[in-house]
Amino acid sequence: MNSQTSSPDMPQQPSQRLDAQLCFALYSTSLAMGKVYRKVLAPLGLTYPQYLVMMVLWEQDERSVSEIGERLWLDSATLTPLLKRMEAAGLVQRTRSAADERQVMVTLSPAGREMQRSAAEIPTGILCATGCTPEGLKALKAELEVLRRNLQQAV
Amino acid sequence: MNSQTSSPDMPQQPSQRLDAQLCFALYSTSLAMGKVYRKVLAPLGLTYPQYLVMMVLWEQDERSVSEIGERLWLDSATLTPLLKRMEAAGLVQRTRSAADERQVMVTLSPAGREMQRSAAEIPTGILCATGCTPEGLKALKAELEVLRRNLQQAV
DNA sequence: TGATATTAAATAGCACGCTATATAAACTGC
DNA sequence: GCAGTTTATATAGCGTGCTATTTAATATCA
């Protein structure tokens, strides 16, 4: 290990440190955010991915699984069981589309629509936990979106 | 829904949009990063969390489970099965500490130590996928670390 | 029109990260 | 010295996100 630091490979070490730390920062911050969301969303009985689905449907009700997936960058392997649990919890309904029977349409139940009201405080709680200003968050968001696009183009 | 946008609650809507998008940016970027790592680490047969453990051990061999956990913000519920799989793969060894038998010490196997060599190219591949400059990454990392600290203090 | 290719969702299997709990060892205070 | 408390790790159970594969429906092409 010490021989590594003094080897001709040393120029790579800073890159190794920096890179590892950046990715780790992303990973660990994401986990930390998840922890906050679990606490804040517990009263609603929602997990964060479920909350995302609800937001997509509140924005526009009745979407196919793949439409939801496109908005959230998730595929049906993740969404199908997730949506099934939400249906079991009485938040949504899943029905085969008559126009194209390969599609399953997801619609909000009355309880799911009503939940938007009690979910109104969620963003404030989260914003509070970030300890950031709206401007700071906006800038960070933009940077993350650039990074995400680059990463998605790399695979 | 339309009644919502024109309601007195409208001041909250921008916050709801911004907040949701920031957290979602973090979440989706983290997923995208994970996908890149899966591809880059596949030749080594490592998952990203396993790679993190290896980096911690390459930095300093022989650590207890909780030491590793402190470095990675992970607890034993996650680490124990993960380390068991790594032991089964011949990368590490796990032994009860004689000094304190509650502790399990994790040490690199010869193969685990040797793997550091072939892992040397990983950071370069990742850096390439981010499409960012080292300076840009450094700034983003710092911002994420501030956010992470704030989030961790909020729960 | 029928065969083939493509698509949407579901399922199988795995790894991970979390909360809750259990077990054994170490620590503390009387 | 002993009972009670705390600590380190392991286990149980759940939800999620991934790759790979399957099933049924739709689209395409000759």
mmCIF file of C-alpha atoms (C1' of nucleotides) in Angstrom:
data_model
loop_
_atom_site.group_PDB
_atom_site.id
_atom_site.type_symbol
_atom_site.label_atom_id
_atom_site.label_comp_id
_atom_site.label_asym_id
_atom_site.label_seq_id
_atom_site.Cartn_x
_atom_site.Cartn_y
_atom_site.Cartn_z
ATOM 1 C CA MET A 1 0.000 0.000 0.000
ATOM 2 C CA ASN A 2 2.827 2.359 0.841
ATOM 3 C CA SER A 3 4.693 1.077 -2.171
ATOM 4 C CA GLN A 4 1.629 2.074 -4.145
ATOM 5 C CA THR A 5 1.712 5.672 -3.076
ATOM 6 C CA SER A 6 5.341 6.042 -4.066
ATOM 7 C CA SER A 7 5.023 4.156 -7.330
ATOM 8 C CA PRO A 8 4.870 5.768 -10.785
ATOM 9 C CA ASP A 9 1.146 5.123 -10.537
ATOM 10 C CA MET A 10 0.860 7.913 -8.049
ATOM 11 C CA PRO A 11 -0.782 10.320 -10.492
ATOM 12 C CA GLN A 12 -3.731 7.953 -10.445
ATOM 13 C CA GLN A 13 -4.144 8.054 -6.691
ATOM 14 C CA PRO A 14 -5.650 11.539 -6.492
ATOM 15 C CA SER A 15 -8.089 10.537 -9.165
ATOM 16 C CA GLN A 16 -8.883 7.403 -7.237
ATOM 17 C CA ARG A 17 -9.467 9.338 -4.064
ATOM 18 C CA LEU A 18 -11.530 12.051 -5.657
ATOM 19 C CA ASP A 19 -13.594 9.752 -7.718
ATOM 20 C CA ALA A 20 -14.354 7.396 -4.926
ATOM 21 C CA GLN A 21 -15.304 10.206 -2.647
ATOM 22 C CA LEU A 22 -17.621 11.860 -5.141
ATOM 23 C CA CYS A 23 -19.498 8.710 -5.898
ATOM 24 C CA PHE A 24 -19.559 7.867 -2.267
ATOM 25 C CA ALA A 25 -20.885 11.315 -1.472
ATOM 26 C CA LEU A 26 -23.698 10.753 -3.922
ATOM 27 C CA TYR A 27 -24.456 7.305 -2.564
ATOM 28 C CA SER A 28 -24.358 8.267 1.102
ATOM 29 C CA THR A 29 -26.324 11.456 0.608
ATOM 30 C CA SER A 30 -28.944 9.507 -1.242
ATOM 31 C CA LEU A 31 -29.191 7.080 1.655
ATOM 32 C CA ALA A 32 -29.427 9.950 4.123
ATOM 33 C CA MET A 33 -32.190 11.529 2.107
ATOM 34 C CA GLY A 34 -34.023 8.227 2.079
ATOM 35 C CA LYS A 35 -33.866 8.118 5.835
ATOM 36 C CA VAL A 36 -35.421 11.553 6.145
ATOM 37 C CA TYR A 37 -38.140 10.599 3.702
ATOM 38 C CA ARG A 38 -38.966 7.460 5.633
ATOM 39 C CA LYS A 39 -39.552 9.561 8.708
ATOM 40 C CA VAL A 40 -41.547 12.260 6.959
ATOM 41 C CA LEU A 41 -43.648 9.866 4.901
ATOM 42 C CA ALA A 42 -44.378 7.445 7.706
ATOM 43 C CA PRO A 43 -47.623 9.193 8.732
ATOM 44 C CA LEU A 44 -48.891 8.659 5.190
ATOM 45 C CA GLY A 45 -47.768 5.054 5.148
ATOM 46 C CA LEU A 46 -45.821 5.640 1.964
ATOM 47 C CA THR A 47 -42.330 4.699 0.921
ATOM 48 C CA TYR A 48 -40.392 7.234 -1.121
ATOM 49 C CA PRO A 49 -40.782 5.378 -4.433
ATOM 50 C CA GLN A 50 -44.499 5.092 -3.731
ATOM 51 C CA TYR A 51 -44.600 8.818 -3.016
ATOM 52 C CA LEU A 52 -42.968 9.418 -6.383
ATOM 53 C CA VAL A 53 -45.629 7.353 -8.080
ATOM 54 C CA MET A 54 -48.345 9.289 -6.280
ATOM 55 C CA MET A 55 -46.840 12.573 -7.399
ATOM 56 C CA VAL A 56 -46.790 11.398 -10.986
ATOM 57 C CA LEU A 57 -50.457 10.409 -10.747
ATOM 58 C CA TRP A 58 -51.492 13.587 -8.904
ATOM 59 C CA GLU A 59 -49.973 15.473 -11.757
ATOM 60 C CA GLN A 60 -51.970 13.453 -14.254
ATOM 61 C CA ASP A 61 -54.213 10.568 -13.313
ATOM 62 C CA GLU A 62 -54.515 7.360 -15.345
ATOM 63 C CA ARG A 63 -51.168 6.363 -16.755
ATOM 64 C CA SER A 64 -49.736 3.130 -18.018
ATOM 65 C CA VAL A 65 -46.996 1.362 -16.125
ATOM 66 C CA SER A 66 -44.429 2.294 -18.702
ATOM 67 C CA GLU A 67 -45.488 5.949 -18.657
ATOM 68 C CA ILE A 68 -44.914 6.031 -14.939
ATOM 69 C CA GLY A 69 -41.654 4.230 -15.529
ATOM 70 C CA GLU A 70 -40.495 6.789 -18.056
ATOM 71 C CA ARG A 71 -41.125 9.606 -15.625
ATOM 72 C CA LEU A 72 -39.268 7.844 -12.811
ATOM 73 C CA TRP A 73 -36.578 5.973 -14.777
ATOM 74 C CA LEU A 74 -37.896 2.732 -13.360
ATOM 75 C CA ASP A 75 -38.926 -0.385 -15.205
ATOM 76 C CA SER A 76 -41.805 -2.779 -14.684
ATOM 77 C CA ALA A 77 -39.679 -5.206 -12.698
ATOM 78 C CA THR A 78 -39.608 -2.554 -9.983
ATOM 79 C CA LEU A 79 -42.976 -0.966 -10.613
ATOM 80 C CA THR A 80 -45.237 -3.981 -10.886
ATOM 81 C CA PRO A 81 -44.774 -5.283 -7.353
ATOM 82 C CA LEU A 82 -44.688 -1.716 -6.047
ATOM 83 C CA LEU A 83 -47.963 -0.844 -7.733
ATOM 84 C CA LYS A 84 -49.515 -4.071 -6.566
ATOM 85 C CA ARG A 85 -48.770 -3.135 -2.977
ATOM 86 C CA MET A 86 -50.216 0.306 -3.542
ATOM 87 C CA GLU A 87 -53.345 -1.242 -5.001
ATOM 88 C CA ALA A 88 -53.580 -3.548 -1.998
ATOM 89 C CA ALA A 89 -53.299 -0.463 0.227
ATOM 90 C CA GLY A 90 -56.222 1.076 -1.594
ATOM 91 C CA LEU A 91 -54.319 3.968 -3.168
ATOM 92 C CA VAL A 92 -54.593 3.043 -6.854
ATOM 93 C CA GLN A 93 -56.391 0.745 -9.230
ATOM 94 C CA ARG A 94 -54.754 -1.242 -12.007
ATOM 95 C CA THR A 95 -56.837 -2.215 -15.047
ATOM 96 C CA ARG A 96 -56.018 -3.693 -18.433
ATOM 97 C CA SER A 97 -56.333 -1.146 -21.210
ATOM 98 C CA ALA A 98 -59.041 -2.004 -23.734
ATOM 99 C CA ALA A 99 -57.172 -0.126 -26.457
ATOM 100 C CA ASP A 100 -53.996 -2.191 -26.008
ATOM 101 C CA GLU A 101 -54.275 -5.171 -23.764
ATOM 102 C CA ARG A 102 -50.564 -5.327 -23.138
ATOM 103 C CA GLN A 103 -50.939 -2.134 -21.094
ATOM 104 C CA VAL A 104 -52.084 -1.807 -17.540
ATOM 105 C CA MET A 105 -53.553 1.588 -16.665
ATOM 106 C CA VAL A 106 -52.981 2.912 -13.175
ATOM 107 C CA THR A 107 -55.559 5.258 -11.712
ATOM 108 C CA LEU A 108 -55.883 6.918 -8.334
ATOM 109 C CA SER A 109 -58.523 5.662 -5.960
ATOM 110 C CA PRO A 110 -60.614 8.247 -4.103
ATOM 111 C CA ALA A 111 -58.338 7.703 -1.098
ATOM 112 C CA GLY A 112 -55.315 8.201 -3.290
ATOM 113 C CA ARG A 113 -56.673 11.487 -4.609
ATOM 114 C CA GLU A 114 -57.572 12.612 -1.117
ATOM 115 C CA MET A 115 -54.064 11.867 0.090
ATOM 116 C CA GLN A 116 -52.682 14.720 -1.953
ATOM 117 C CA ARG A 117 -54.175 17.042 0.639
ATOM 118 C CA SER A 118 -52.374 15.519 3.581
ATOM 119 C CA ALA A 119 -49.198 15.220 1.528
ATOM 120 C CA ALA A 120 -49.054 18.961 1.014
ATOM 121 C CA GLU A 121 -46.727 19.455 3.980
ATOM 122 C CA ILE A 122 -44.180 16.898 2.896
ATOM 123 C CA PRO A 123 -42.009 19.176 0.721
ATOM 124 C CA THR A 124 -41.745 21.763 3.486
ATOM 125 C CA GLY A 125 -40.515 19.176 5.938
ATOM 126 C CA ILE A 126 -37.950 17.942 3.488
ATOM 127 C CA LEU A 127 -36.763 21.422 2.586
ATOM 128 C CA CYS A 128 -36.306 22.098 6.265
ATOM 129 C CA ALA A 129 -34.195 18.963 6.671
ATOM 130 C CA THR A 130 -31.867 19.913 3.822
ATOM 131 C CA GLY A 131 -30.857 23.106 5.577
ATOM 132 C CA CYS A 132 -30.401 24.684 2.151
ATOM 133 C CA THR A 133 -31.854 27.743 0.547
ATOM 134 C CA PRO A 134 -34.179 27.306 -2.432
ATOM 135 C CA GLU A 135 -31.549 28.879 -4.654
ATOM 136 C CA GLY A 136 -28.906 26.476 -3.426
ATOM 137 C CA LEU A 137 -31.153 23.529 -3.977
ATOM 138 C CA LYS A 138 -31.998 24.712 -7.453
ATOM 139 C CA ALA A 139 -28.342 24.915 -8.410
ATOM 140 C CA LEU A 140 -27.571 21.507 -6.960
ATOM 141 C CA LYS A 141 -30.525 20.031 -8.768
ATOM 142 C CA ALA A 142 -29.258 21.375 -12.066
ATOM 143 C CA GLU A 143 -25.818 19.915 -11.503
ATOM 144 C CA LEU A 144 -27.228 16.546 -10.597
ATOM 145 C CA GLU A 145 -29.360 16.527 -13.706
ATOM 146 C CA VAL A 146 -26.305 17.180 -15.878
ATOM 147 C CA LEU A 147 -24.485 14.377 -14.148
ATOM 148 C CA ARG A 148 -27.463 12.047 -14.518
ATOM 149 C CA ARG A 149 -27.697 12.709 -18.243
ATOM 150 C CA ASN A 150 -24.005 12.044 -18.702
ATOM 151 C CA LEU A 151 -24.188 8.828 -16.728
ATOM 152 C CA GLN A 152 -27.210 7.618 -18.654
ATOM 153 C CA GLN A 153 -25.437 8.231 -21.929
ATOM 154 C CA ALA A 154 -22.419 6.290 -20.766
ATOM 155 C CA VAL A 155 -24.150 2.935 -20.401
ATOM 156 C CA MET B 1 -56.191 19.461 -9.415
ATOM 157 C CA ASN B 2 -56.819 22.672 -11.272
ATOM 158 C CA SER B 3 -58.612 23.966 -8.240
ATOM 159 C CA GLN B 4 -55.410 23.273 -6.367
ATOM 160 C CA THR B 5 -53.257 25.474 -8.549
ATOM 161 C CA SER B 6 -55.616 28.392 -8.160
ATOM 162 C CA SER B 7 -56.165 27.907 -4.456
ATOM 163 C CA PRO B 8 -54.599 30.029 -1.693
ATOM 164 C CA ASP B 9 -52.200 27.125 -1.291
ATOM 165 C CA MET B 10 -50.486 28.118 -4.479
ATOM 166 C CA PRO B 11 -47.410 29.540 -2.719
ATOM 167 C CA GLN B 12 -46.690 26.006 -1.666
ATOM 168 C CA GLN B 13 -46.767 24.590 -5.151
ATOM 169 C CA PRO B 14 -43.384 25.942 -6.264
ATOM 170 C CA SER B 15 -41.882 24.502 -3.137
ATOM 171 C CA GLN B 16 -43.537 21.217 -3.831
ATOM 172 C CA ARG B 17 -42.236 21.134 -7.377
ATOM 173 C CA LEU B 18 -38.736 22.234 -6.485
ATOM 174 C CA ASP B 19 -38.395 19.968 -3.553
ATOM 175 C CA ALA B 20 -39.712 16.951 -5.314
ATOM 176 C CA GLN B 21 -37.470 17.543 -8.263
ATOM 177 C CA LEU B 22 -34.336 18.011 -6.169
ATOM 178 C CA CYS B 23 -34.838 14.867 -4.188
ATOM 179 C CA PHE B 24 -35.792 13.076 -7.315
ATOM 180 C CA ALA B 25 -32.659 14.357 -9.018
ATOM 181 C CA LEU B 26 -30.586 12.954 -6.197
ATOM 182 C CA TYR B 27 -32.421 9.641 -6.263
ATOM 183 C CA SER B 28 -32.325 9.171 -10.021
ATOM 184 C CA THR B 29 -28.720 10.273 -10.332
ATOM 185 C CA SER B 30 -27.773 7.821 -7.650
ATOM 186 C CA LEU B 31 -29.528 5.056 -9.546
ATOM 187 C CA ALA B 32 -27.789 6.079 -12.758
ATOM 188 C CA MET B 33 -24.441 6.051 -11.036
ATOM 189 C CA GLY B 34 -25.185 2.595 -9.704
ATOM 190 C CA LYS B 35 -25.847 1.387 -13.206
ATOM 191 C CA VAL B 36 -22.500 2.657 -14.427
ATOM 192 C CA TYR B 37 -20.749 1.055 -11.497
ATOM 193 C CA ARG B 38 -22.383 -2.283 -12.182
ATOM 194 C CA LYS B 39 -20.969 -2.214 -15.663
ATOM 195 C CA VAL B 40 -17.503 -1.045 -14.661
ATOM 196 C CA LEU B 41 -17.193 -3.384 -11.697
ATOM 197 C CA ALA B 42 -18.577 -6.448 -13.458
ATOM 198 C CA PRO B 43 -15.115 -7.664 -14.582
ATOM 199 C CA LEU B 44 -14.061 -7.702 -10.942
ATOM 200 C CA GLY B 45 -17.228 -9.459 -9.870
ATOM 201 C CA LEU B 46 -17.922 -6.742 -7.301
ATOM 202 C CA THR B 47 -21.024 -4.785 -6.452
ATOM 203 C CA TYR B 48 -20.602 -1.127 -5.602
ATOM 204 C CA PRO B 49 -21.094 -1.590 -1.852
ATOM 205 C CA GLN B 50 -18.566 -4.420 -1.944
ATOM 206 C CA TYR B 51 -16.166 -2.141 -3.805
ATOM 207 C CA LEU B 52 -16.602 0.432 -1.045
ATOM 208 C CA VAL B 53 -15.728 -2.169 1.555
ATOM 209 C CA MET B 54 -12.648 -3.157 -0.421
ATOM 210 C CA MET B 55 -11.538 0.451 -0.641
ATOM 211 C CA VAL B 56 -11.869 0.837 3.103
ATOM 212 C CA LEU B 57 -9.781 -2.295 3.657
ATOM 213 C CA TRP B 58 -7.180 -1.372 1.034
ATOM 214 C CA GLU B 59 -6.756 1.855 2.909
ATOM 215 C CA GLN B 60 -6.248 -0.031 6.137
ATOM 216 C CA ASP B 61 -6.536 -3.768 6.481
ATOM 217 C CA GLU B 62 -8.118 -5.508 9.461
ATOM 218 C CA ARG B 63 -11.104 -3.567 10.694
ATOM 219 C CA SER B 64 -14.106 -4.472 12.761
ATOM 220 C CA VAL B 65 -17.557 -4.552 11.229
ATOM 221 C CA SER B 66 -18.569 -1.401 13.023
ATOM 222 C CA GLU B 67 -15.421 0.420 11.903
ATOM 223 C CA ILE B 68 -16.272 -0.376 8.308
ATOM 224 C CA GLY B 69 -19.828 0.675 9.052
ATOM 225 C CA GLU B 70 -18.712 4.012 10.449
ATOM 226 C CA ARG B 71 -16.748 4.758 7.335
ATOM 227 C CA LEU B 72 -19.611 3.826 5.029
ATOM 228 C CA TRP B 73 -22.592 4.907 7.150
ATOM 229 C CA LEU B 74 -23.883 1.360 7.044
ATOM 230 C CA ASP B 75 -24.884 -0.855 9.918
ATOM 231 C CA SER B 76 -24.341 -4.528 10.560
ATOM 232 C CA ALA B 77 -27.741 -5.508 9.214
ATOM 233 C CA THR B 78 -26.428 -4.520 5.804
ATOM 234 C CA LEU B 79 -22.784 -5.369 6.305
ATOM 235 C CA THR B 80 -22.983 -8.819 7.839
ATOM 236 C CA PRO B 81 -24.622 -10.568 4.888
ATOM 237 C CA LEU B 82 -22.542 -8.475 2.496
ATOM 238 C CA LEU B 83 -19.291 -9.450 4.187
ATOM 239 C CA LYS B 84 -20.371 -13.046 4.327
ATOM 240 C CA ARG B 85 -20.781 -13.063 0.576
ATOM 241 C CA MET B 86 -17.392 -11.449 0.157
ATOM 242 C CA GLU B 87 -15.856 -14.088 2.408
ATOM 243 C CA ALA B 88 -17.541 -16.790 0.365
ATOM 244 C CA ALA B 89 -16.052 -15.201 -2.744
ATOM 245 C CA GLY B 90 -12.605 -15.450 -1.177
ATOM 246 C CA LEU B 91 -11.986 -11.699 -0.861
ATOM 247 C CA VAL B 92 -11.919 -11.312 2.917
ATOM 248 C CA GLN B 93 -11.756 -13.282 6.117
ATOM 249 C CA ARG B 94 -13.903 -12.702 9.175
ATOM 250 C CA THR B 95 -12.603 -13.716 12.585
ATOM 251 C CA ARG B 96 -13.751 -13.098 16.149
ATOM 252 C CA SER B 97 -11.521 -10.648 17.951
ATOM 253 C CA ALA B 98 -9.678 -12.159 20.925
ATOM 254 C CA ALA B 99 -9.524 -8.785 22.645
ATOM 255 C CA ASP B 100 -13.308 -8.303 22.514
ATOM 256 C CA GLU B 101 -15.289 -11.279 21.417
ATOM 257 C CA ARG B 102 -18.274 -9.204 20.438
ATOM 258 C CA GLN B 103 -16.227 -7.903 17.534
ATOM 259 C CA VAL B 104 -15.599 -9.559 14.227
ATOM 260 C CA MET B 105 -12.416 -8.446 12.479
ATOM 261 C CA VAL B 106 -12.434 -8.313 8.708
ATOM 262 C CA THR B 107 -9.149 -8.825 6.871
ATOM 263 C CA LEU B 108 -8.248 -8.996 3.204
ATOM 264 C CA SER B 109 -7.371 -12.333 1.729
ATOM 265 C CA PRO B 110 -4.359 -12.512 -0.599
ATOM 266 C CA ALA B 111 -6.780 -12.408 -3.523
ATOM 267 C CA GLY B 112 -8.463 -9.380 -2.013
ATOM 268 C CA ARG B 113 -5.189 -7.564 -1.665
ATOM 269 C CA GLU B 114 -4.195 -8.506 -5.185
ATOM 270 C CA MET B 115 -7.478 -7.156 -6.523
ATOM 271 C CA GLN B 116 -6.418 -3.615 -5.722
ATOM 272 C CA ARG B 117 -4.121 -3.826 -8.703
ATOM 273 C CA SER B 118 -6.828 -4.674 -11.201
ATOM 274 C CA ALA B 119 -9.152 -2.164 -9.581
ATOM 275 C CA ALA B 120 -6.797 0.688 -10.346
ATOM 276 C CA GLU B 121 -8.601 1.547 -13.579
ATOM 277 C CA ILE B 122 -12.035 1.784 -12.035
ATOM 278 C CA PRO B 123 -11.933 5.452 -11.027
ATOM 279 C CA THR B 124 -10.808 6.512 -14.482
ATOM 280 C CA GLY B 125 -13.708 4.713 -16.093
ATOM 281 C CA ILE B 126 -16.138 6.303 -13.712
ATOM 282 C CA LEU B 127 -14.689 9.764 -14.140
ATOM 283 C CA CYS B 128 -15.059 9.334 -17.865
ATOM 284 C CA ALA B 129 -18.726 8.401 -17.484
ATOM 285 C CA THR B 130 -19.498 11.487 -15.425
ATOM 286 C CA GLY B 131 -18.437 13.768 -18.226
ATOM 287 C CA CYS B 132 -17.327 16.276 -15.586
ATOM 288 C CA THR B 133 -14.042 17.982 -14.906
ATOM 289 C CA PRO B 134 -12.208 17.136 -11.683
ATOM 290 C CA GLU B 135 -12.893 20.651 -10.448
ATOM 291 C CA GLY B 136 -16.584 20.306 -11.149
ATOM 292 C CA LEU B 137 -16.729 16.998 -9.381
ATOM 293 C CA LYS B 138 -14.898 18.413 -6.403
ATOM 294 C CA ALA B 139 -17.412 21.219 -6.022
ATOM 295 C CA LEU B 140 -20.363 18.873 -6.375
ATOM 296 C CA LYS B 141 -18.872 16.540 -3.835
ATOM 297 C CA ALA B 142 -18.556 19.366 -1.336
ATOM 298 C CA GLU B 143 -22.158 20.396 -1.815
ATOM 299 C CA LEU B 144 -23.379 16.846 -1.389
ATOM 300 C CA GLU B 145 -21.391 16.482 1.789
ATOM 301 C CA VAL B 146 -23.003 19.607 3.244
ATOM 302 C CA LEU B 147 -26.410 18.261 2.296
ATOM 303 C CA ARG B 148 -25.616 14.875 3.780
ATOM 304 C CA ARG B 149 -24.545 16.389 7.070
ATOM 305 C CA ASN B 150 -27.703 18.474 7.271
ATOM 306 C CA LEU B 151 -29.883 15.479 6.494
ATOM 307 C CA GLN B 152 -28.155 13.323 9.067
ATOM 308 C CA GLN B 153 -28.685 15.977 11.720
ATOM 309 C CA ALA B 154 -32.373 16.210 10.877
ATOM 310 C CA VAL B 155 -33.269 12.648 11.860
ATOM 311 C "C1'" DT C 1 -53.310 -13.831 -44.380
ATOM 312 C "C1'" DG C 2 -49.931 -15.937 -41.791
ATOM 313 C "C1'" DA C 3 -45.351 -16.051 -39.937
ATOM 314 C "C1'" DT C 4 -42.111 -13.452 -37.572
ATOM 315 C "C1'" DA C 5 -40.521 -9.682 -34.790
ATOM 316 C "C1'" DT C 6 -41.426 -6.378 -31.314
ATOM 317 C "C1'" DT C 7 -43.604 -4.614 -27.198
ATOM 318 C "C1'" DA C 8 -45.776 -4.238 -22.293
ATOM 319 C "C1'" DA C 9 -46.086 -6.212 -18.217
ATOM 320 C "C1'" DA C 10 -45.205 -9.938 -15.099
ATOM 321 C "C1'" DT C 11 -42.229 -13.198 -12.813
ATOM 322 C "C1'" DA C 12 -37.807 -15.267 -10.953
ATOM 323 C "C1'" DG C 13 -33.844 -14.595 -8.498
ATOM 324 C "C1'" DC C 14 -30.390 -11.876 -6.370
ATOM 325 C "C1'" DA C 15 -28.166 -8.052 -3.611
ATOM 326 C "C1'" DC C 16 -28.940 -4.364 -0.763
ATOM 327 C "C1'" DG C 17 -30.671 -1.142 3.016
ATOM 328 C "C1'" DC C 18 -33.853 -0.526 6.523
ATOM 329 C "C1'" DT C 19 -36.385 -1.374 11.238
ATOM 330 C "C1'" DA C 20 -36.906 -4.542 14.809
ATOM 331 C "C1'" DT C 21 -35.223 -8.087 17.569
ATOM 332 C "C1'" DA C 22 -32.136 -11.740 19.504
ATOM 333 C "C1'" DT C 23 -27.755 -13.418 21.446
ATOM 334 C "C1'" DA C 24 -23.547 -13.160 23.704
ATOM 335 C "C1'" DA C 25 -19.986 -10.420 25.593
ATOM 336 C "C1'" DA C 26 -18.371 -6.436 27.997
ATOM 337 C "C1'" DC C 27 -19.191 -2.709 31.157
ATOM 338 C "C1'" DT C 28 -21.018 -0.385 35.308
ATOM 339 C "C1'" DG C 29 -22.391 0.364 39.907
ATOM 340 C "C1'" DC C 30 -23.493 -1.282 44.415
ATOM 341 C "C1'" DG D 1 -19.043 -10.599 43.198
ATOM 342 C "C1'" DC D 2 -23.276 -10.022 41.091
ATOM 343 C "C1'" DA D 3 -27.265 -7.936 38.845
ATOM 344 C "C1'" DG D 4 -28.485 -4.770 35.559
ATOM 345 C "C1'" DT D 5 -27.206 -2.111 31.505
ATOM 346 C "C1'" DT D 6 -24.885 -1.382 27.312
ATOM 347 C "C1'" DT D 7 -22.554 -2.895 23.190
ATOM 348 C "C1'" DA D 8 -21.280 -5.627 18.773
ATOM 349 C "C1'" DT D 9 -22.918 -8.557 15.702
ATOM 350 C "C1'" DA D 10 -26.286 -11.558 13.684
ATOM 351 C "C1'" DT D 11 -30.903 -12.661 12.209
ATOM 352 C "C1'" DA D 12 -35.824 -11.889 10.623
ATOM 353 C "C1'" DG D 13 -38.674 -9.664 7.590
ATOM 354 C "C1'" DC D 14 -39.872 -6.244 4.294
ATOM 355 C "C1'" DG D 15 -39.472 -3.121 0.200
ATOM 356 C "C1'" DT D 16 -36.744 -1.900 -3.602
ATOM 357 C "C1'" DG D 17 -33.957 -2.045 -7.963
ATOM 358 C "C1'" DC D 18 -31.493 -4.789 -11.023
ATOM 359 C "C1'" DT D 19 -30.697 -8.553 -14.859
ATOM 360 C "C1'" DA D 20 -32.768 -12.255 -17.134
ATOM 361 C "C1'" DT D 21 -36.674 -14.543 -18.787
ATOM 362 C "C1'" DT D 22 -41.572 -15.549 -19.796
ATOM 363 C "C1'" DT D 23 -46.251 -14.671 -21.500
ATOM 364 C "C1'" DA D 24 -49.565 -12.511 -24.183
ATOM 365 C "C1'" DA D 25 -50.710 -8.909 -27.271
ATOM 366 C "C1'" DT D 26 -49.577 -5.979 -31.076
ATOM 367 C "C1'" DA D 27 -46.988 -4.634 -35.168
ATOM 368 C "C1'" DT D 28 -44.554 -5.674 -39.315
ATOM 369 C "C1'" DC D 29 -43.513 -7.856 -43.553
ATOM 370 C "C1'" DA D 30 -43.794 -11.013 -47.431
#
